[in-house]
Amino acid sequence: MDTIERTTEAPVNRRSFLIGTAAAGAGLTFSYSLLPAVTGSASEAFAANNWTPVPSFTIEPTGIITLHTPKSEMGQHVGTAIAQSLMEELEGDWRDLRIDYPDPAPKYGVFFTAGSLSVLTSFMGAAQAGAAGRIALIEAGAKQLGQNASDCHASKGWVIGKGGKKISYGQLVAMGKVDKVYSPDDLKKMPLKKAAQYTVVGKPIPALDIPPKVVGRANYGIDYFLPGMVYGKIARPPVRIGAKPKKGADGKELIDDTEAKKVPGYLQFVSFADPFGINTHYVIAIATNFPAAIKAAKAIKVDWDLGPNADVSSDQILQHAKDLVNDPNAGGAFWLIGDPKKALAAAPLKMEAEFITPLASHQPIEPMNALAYLENGKLHIYSGSQLQIAHQPIMAGIMGMKPENVLLHQVYIGGGFGRRLEADAMVPASLAARAVGKPVKVIYTRDEEFRNDFYRTITYQRLQAGVDNKGNLVALQHDVCAAFSAVRAAPDLLKPSIDKKNVKLDSTSLDGSNSWYGVPNYLSRGIQNDIGQRATPPGFLRSVSTGWTYFALESFLDEVAHRTGKDPVEFRLSMLKAVGPNKSEVPMAIGGADRIAAVIKKAAQITDFHKKHGKMGPGRGIGLAATTHFRDTPTWTCGVVELSVDRSTGQIMVHKITTVMDLGQAVNMDGAKSQCEGGTLFGLSLALYEKATMHHGNLDQTNFDTYFPLRISQAPEVDVHIISTPGLPPVGVGEPAVTTVAPAVSNAVFDAVGVRPRDLPFTPDKIKALLKA
């Protein structure tokens, strides 16, 4: 397979690129010019303030190098990987490196951390910036050494010339001697290292954010306090969304805080409609301390109009999904090849199965929180965010301010998994701060975190297969009914269906149903569940759609393989050829279907799959599933699960999970393995334990005594194998392993006891019922 060296992947505009200092003794900055072209030197541009920083780096006269990244740190150590790309080309001393997570501002770039896209989107830009800096430093250093630049090189923060003469980066910066202007074309042509020359990229360097976390210097949103700060606690209605206070004959809201006034520390309540629609209405108790705010919020009596969702249950949402799938006119085509309807009708063997996933909750360790205050016409917010690029203008619109007057201060995040893509703590904190004229801190309690999450949607999927007389899969229809996350959170992501219906579809709810399998007649139909959309507004849970679409697809393919008497690995491989739409020209997906085929082969070899499948003895089994996450930015992943099933209780005991992942170029091998291990266990938790239910418009689960994620004592052996190909673009690692586990468990259960669970999670009572059927 061909590889792609790091040369021209980063987007550039027509502005010049500057490397230099404003004055002697000032720090060196890599930056854009503000104007399309720069006449004169970088120093003159800096002096005229004709420049703007980019999310790249600065060097201080002391030699300290600081990477400025717009990516949020929430335990994935993304800053370290980006720093490795920078330092590979800059040739600085790693001991001099620091990472800065600046407050969001357009000048720093795109503040967005999700989709396993951070390293992929930052890798090339950091490399080009590092190379540009190295070249500028070498040229400046050569002049000081009285030598030609061609006779000098850089190493560990020094410019070194003939005869061992050298001068440090810090010295050059202190002297103000670095001054260079690059055109966009210069940057695009920047010579970068070949993969074989890497000394930093691909190495298992310890994450730079670990020391401050270990010693307690890392500040999370929940850690910030201000003088005069008060606490806001939301008085929640008995439904998740749709409620608002009733009004009396005098037009006033029926809210009584008589009992709340008896709580020491209670100050007042504020009430307002939610202008953003992430809730419906807020009634917030304001108090001098958090316990008082909690007590006061419980004591406030609100006569609620419960709205349209008062009688909605998760069972109702699921039944509505089934009805929609059974309606041939519902939804639209997300992926379409050939004529699936005709091919299904003509196939001598037809198969069908349905798959169900429930509501699931994010539940990061740090609950949602925000501290907001107004000062000198500016709104300050301290709150963890994965989507500052949207949250800043959202808050500006809500508050009637210019975006530049909303200062969303970056903080460490105590777990995200997609939860911090939401602004639901920032909105009430900011509105309350404006109402009371003081800094207001809102902290969700765990029951609020459960009942007011933006959950993984309930999904119902039906798959139909048509098989010819030779056992070949000639037709596949995959119907996916779900509430669409993008409808509420990212409407720009909605795209028209590819059939004549022109139905708006959400790729984040359907990706994965457009797999790399070469089925000649293949339809993925997407259907929006309007009741689920209204009553359980969905968010983006780690792996989003690929967590449910691949669960259904990879389980169903095993069924088809078994029915046709074929080996499940060979059956998959027979359909994975890099031809037609499965031969990708997208750089991140170079190799197409051949890449996932190679990963499957490697996983089968590592686990001795063929020696174990069907041969592990009574109650023991092995199952395999392969996924690629998103189609344009695939991470080629295969999971193999080994387990046993107790027939008397239905209890599944997972003994080992092997995950093989092709990442292209792995930037930090230890970090990649850690993320893969975490994703694997996250997937197992969803497969065996996690489920939320709704009755009367609200969640039944309020804490970890009723919602059961995987415990440490239940974690099996996890064996991770990373395929790293120097020169290929790095792809995401945080989410893909989540997607392989549930179908691999389902397939292993069948191998063990001959029943196929299709309804997540696979609890003992469900397995026992299948065994009795």
Coordinates of C-alpha atoms in Angstrom, one line a residue, residues 603 606-607 638-642 656-660 680 717-721 740:
A603 CA -6.9 -10.1 14.6
I606 CA -3.4 -13.1 16.9
T607 CA -6.4 -14.7 18.7
C638 CA -11.4 -5.3 14.7
G639 CA -12.4 -6.7 18.1
V640 CA -12.4 -10.3 19.2
V641 CA -14.2 -11.3 22.4
E642 CA -13.7 -14.6 24.3
K656 CA -10.5 -11.4 27.1
I657 CA -11.0 -8.8 24.5
T658 CA -8.4 -8.3 21.8
T659 CA -8.6 -5.1 19.8
V660 CA -6.5 -4.5 16.7
T680 CA -12.8 -1.1 24.5
E717 CA -8.1 -8.8 30.1
V718 CA -7.7 -6.3 27.2
D719 CA -5.0 -7.0 24.6
V720 CA -4.4 -4.1 22.2
H721 CA -2.4 -4.2 19.0
T740 CA -16.5 -3.5 17.9

